[in-house]
Backbone as JSON, one array per atom type, in Angstrom:
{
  "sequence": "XXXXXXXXXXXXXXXXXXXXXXXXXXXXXXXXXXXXX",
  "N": [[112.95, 148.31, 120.51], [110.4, 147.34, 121.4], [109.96, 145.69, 119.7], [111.71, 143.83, 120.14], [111.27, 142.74, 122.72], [108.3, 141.76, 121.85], [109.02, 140.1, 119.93], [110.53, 138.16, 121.65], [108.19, 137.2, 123.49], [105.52, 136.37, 122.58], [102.88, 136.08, 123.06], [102.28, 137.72, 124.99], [100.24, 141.12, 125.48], [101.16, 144.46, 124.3], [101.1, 147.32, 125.86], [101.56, 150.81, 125.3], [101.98, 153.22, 126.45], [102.22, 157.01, 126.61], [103.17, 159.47, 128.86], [103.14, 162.87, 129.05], [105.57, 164.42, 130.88], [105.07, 166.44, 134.2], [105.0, 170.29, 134.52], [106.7, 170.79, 137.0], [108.01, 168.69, 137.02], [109.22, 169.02, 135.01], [110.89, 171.36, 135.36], [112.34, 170.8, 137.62], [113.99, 168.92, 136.66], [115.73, 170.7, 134.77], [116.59, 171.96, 136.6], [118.39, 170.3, 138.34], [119.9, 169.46, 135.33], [121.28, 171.84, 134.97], [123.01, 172.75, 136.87], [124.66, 170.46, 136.61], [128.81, 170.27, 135.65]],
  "CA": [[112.92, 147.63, 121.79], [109.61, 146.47, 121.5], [109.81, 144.48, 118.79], [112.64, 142.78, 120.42], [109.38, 141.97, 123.43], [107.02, 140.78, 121.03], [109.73, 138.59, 119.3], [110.65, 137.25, 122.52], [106.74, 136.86, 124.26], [104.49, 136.85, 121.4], [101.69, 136.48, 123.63], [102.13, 139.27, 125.61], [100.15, 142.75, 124.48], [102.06, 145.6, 124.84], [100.28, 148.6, 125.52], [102.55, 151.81, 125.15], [100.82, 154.36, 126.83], [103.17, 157.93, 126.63], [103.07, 160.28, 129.8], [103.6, 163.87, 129.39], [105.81, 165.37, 132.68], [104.6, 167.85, 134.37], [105.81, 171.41, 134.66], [106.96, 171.0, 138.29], [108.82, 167.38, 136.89], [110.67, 169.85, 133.64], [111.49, 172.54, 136.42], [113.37, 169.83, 138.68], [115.33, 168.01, 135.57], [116.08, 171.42, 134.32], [117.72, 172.22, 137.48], [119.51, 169.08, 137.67], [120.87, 169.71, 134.19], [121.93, 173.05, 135.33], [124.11, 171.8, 138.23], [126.12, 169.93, 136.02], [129.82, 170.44, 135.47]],
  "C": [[111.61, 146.85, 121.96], [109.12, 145.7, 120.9], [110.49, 143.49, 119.52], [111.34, 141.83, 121.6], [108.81, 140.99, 122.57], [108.0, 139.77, 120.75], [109.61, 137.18, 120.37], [109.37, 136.76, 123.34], [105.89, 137.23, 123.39], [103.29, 137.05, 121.88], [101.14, 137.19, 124.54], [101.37, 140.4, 124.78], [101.13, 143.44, 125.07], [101.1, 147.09, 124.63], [101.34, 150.21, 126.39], [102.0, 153.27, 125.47], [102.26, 155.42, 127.29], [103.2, 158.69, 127.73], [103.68, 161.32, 129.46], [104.38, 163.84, 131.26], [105.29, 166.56, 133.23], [105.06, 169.18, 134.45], [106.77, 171.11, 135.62], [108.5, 169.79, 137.95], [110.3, 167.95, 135.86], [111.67, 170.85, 134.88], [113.1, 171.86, 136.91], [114.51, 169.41, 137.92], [115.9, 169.48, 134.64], [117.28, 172.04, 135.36], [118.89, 171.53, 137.65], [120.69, 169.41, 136.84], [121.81, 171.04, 134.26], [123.45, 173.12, 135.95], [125.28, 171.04, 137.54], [127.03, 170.42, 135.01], [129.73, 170.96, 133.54]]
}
């Protein structure tokens, strides 16, 4: 996907910075996933 970027705006940077979630963020999407059918 971010090749396809660069291809298309070469002069763009791209800076790909990762974010851990936090506990509180796994908790919530764990529940979520729970919940479903």
């Amino acid at each position: 996907m971010l090749s396809e970027l660069h291809k298309k705006h070469p002069e763009v940077t791209i800076d790909n910075e990762v974010v851990e979630p936090s506990s509180q963020q796994l908790h919530h999407y764990e529940v979520l996933v729970s919940q479903k059918p």
